[in-house]
Tab-separated table of C-alpha atoms in Angstrom:
chain	number	residue	atom	x	y	z
A	25	MET	CA	-3.961	0.490	1.829
A	26	PRO	CA	-5.808	-1.207	4.581
A	27	LYS	CA	-3.504	-2.363	7.847
A	28	ALA	CA	-5.109	-5.907	7.297
A	29	LEU	CA	-3.465	-6.129	3.884
A	30	ILE	CA	-0.243	-5.035	4.926
A	31	TRP	CA	-0.218	-7.361	7.558
A	32	GLU	CA	-1.451	-10.533	5.377
A	33	ILE	CA	1.778	-9.266	3.144
A	34	LYS	CA	4.163	-9.135	6.326
A	35	LYS	CA	2.976	-12.486	7.507
A	36	LEU	CA	4.149	-13.842	4.281
A	37	VAL	CA	7.261	-11.890	4.249
A	38	PHE	CA	8.177	-13.664	7.666
A	39	GLY	CA	7.251	-16.854	6.760
A	40	ASN	CA	9.018	-17.072	3.998
A	41	GLY	CA	12.355	-16.461	6.254
A	42	LEU	CA	12.936	-12.957	5.176
A	43	ARG	CA	13.079	-9.630	7.293
A	44	LEU	CA	11.569	-6.113	6.629
A	45	LYS	CA	13.727	-3.031	7.568
A	46	ALA	CA	11.667	-0.986	10.139
A	47	SER	CA	12.633	2.373	8.995
A	48	LYS	CA	11.506	1.903	6.027
A	49	GLU	CA	8.020	1.797	6.780
A	50	VAL	CA	6.114	4.715	6.583
A	51	SER	CA	2.061	5.276	7.317
A	52	LEU	CA	0.933	8.399	6.115
A	53	ILE	CA	-2.627	9.341	6.830
A	54	ASN	CA	-4.156	12.229	4.923
A	55	ALA	CA	-0.941	13.390	3.273
A	56	PRO	CA	0.478	13.270	0.217
A	57	ALA	CA	3.092	10.718	-0.266
A	58	ASP	CA	6.602	10.929	-2.106
A	59	ILE	CA	6.745	7.850	-4.300
A	60	THR	CA	10.147	7.555	-6.308
A	61	GLY	CA	9.786	11.248	-7.500
A	62	VAL	CA	6.092	10.930	-7.720
A	63	ILE	CA	3.611	12.834	-5.560
A	64	VAL	CA	0.401	10.877	-4.515
A	65	LYS	CA	-2.692	13.325	-3.788
A	66	ASP	CA	-5.948	12.857	-3.716
A	67	GLY	CA	-5.915	9.988	-6.017
A	68	ALA	CA	-3.404	11.593	-8.826
A	69	THR	CA	0.223	11.696	-9.127
A	70	HIS	CA	2.238	14.953	-9.511
A	71	LEU	CA	5.611	15.846	-9.905
A	72	PRO	CA	7.727	17.134	-6.731
A	73	ASN	CA	8.012	20.651	-6.361
A	74	ARG	CA	11.970	20.369	-6.788
A	75	GLN	CA	11.015	19.250	-10.227
A	76	LEU	CA	9.026	22.024	-11.298
A	77	LYS	CA	11.367	24.654	-9.804
A	78	ARG	CA	13.903	22.814	-12.227
A	79	LEU	CA	11.716	22.995	-14.897
A	80	ALA	CA	11.177	26.982	-14.181
A	81	GLU	CA	14.844	27.623	-13.733
A	82	LEU	CA	15.793	25.884	-16.944
A	83	LYS	CA	13.225	28.062	-18.634
A	84	LYS	CA	14.606	31.576	-17.416
A	85	GLU	CA	18.120	29.925	-18.190
A	86	ARG	CA	17.102	29.622	-21.806
A	87	ALA	CA	15.443	33.034	-22.168
A	88	ARG	CA	19.299	34.385	-20.664
A	89	THR	CA	21.620	32.154	-22.848
A	90	THR	CA	22.565	33.389	-26.591
A	91	ASN	CA	25.045	30.637	-27.211
A	92	PRO	CA	22.819	28.827	-29.778
A	93	LYS	CA	24.760	24.853	-28.806
A	94	LEU	CA	23.798	25.641	-25.184
A	95	GLN	CA	20.346	26.788	-26.208
A	96	GLN	CA	20.159	23.560	-28.378
A	97	ARG	CA	21.221	21.718	-24.865
A	98	ILE	CA	18.868	23.587	-22.633
A	99	ASP	CA	16.038	23.087	-25.260
A	100	ASN	CA	16.435	19.731	-24.832
A	101	GLN	CA	16.679	19.078	-21.269
A	102	ILE	CA	12.968	21.094	-21.041
A	103	ALA	CA	11.881	18.851	-23.403
A	104	GLY	CA	12.812	15.587	-21.163
A	105	ARG	CA	11.219	17.244	-17.801
A	106	LEU	CA	7.990	18.413	-20.335
A	107	SER	CA	7.995	14.645	-21.350
A	108	GLN	CA	8.450	13.280	-17.827
A	109	ARG	CA	5.197	15.913	-16.495
A	110	LYS	CA	3.297	14.599	-19.077
A	111	GLN	CA	4.057	11.031	-18.521
A	112	VAL	CA	3.705	11.399	-14.126
A	113	GLU	CA	0.184	13.688	-14.474
A	114	ASN	CA	-1.181	12.273	-17.346
A	115	PRO	CA	-0.350	8.614	-17.181
A	116	LYS	CA	-3.016	7.650	-19.641
A	117	THR	CA	-2.610	9.663	-22.225
């Protein structure tokens, strides 16, 4: 986002008597950004590695589990994480 646009937004905020918290302002130049659990890199969105790791752990846990009720519970968690991945990585489909 251009700095000039950021400055215009700040002027509007301050002009209306509001304040911004400096510690929450981040400027990343040529680096992936983590925005509320989504990585933005090269104009595309991706899941953070921690989410992909949890999905892999769930799949391994599912393979080791013999209890049918626990298997169903894990299957539901895997389905939810796969759905999340589809929404984040393919938002227009």
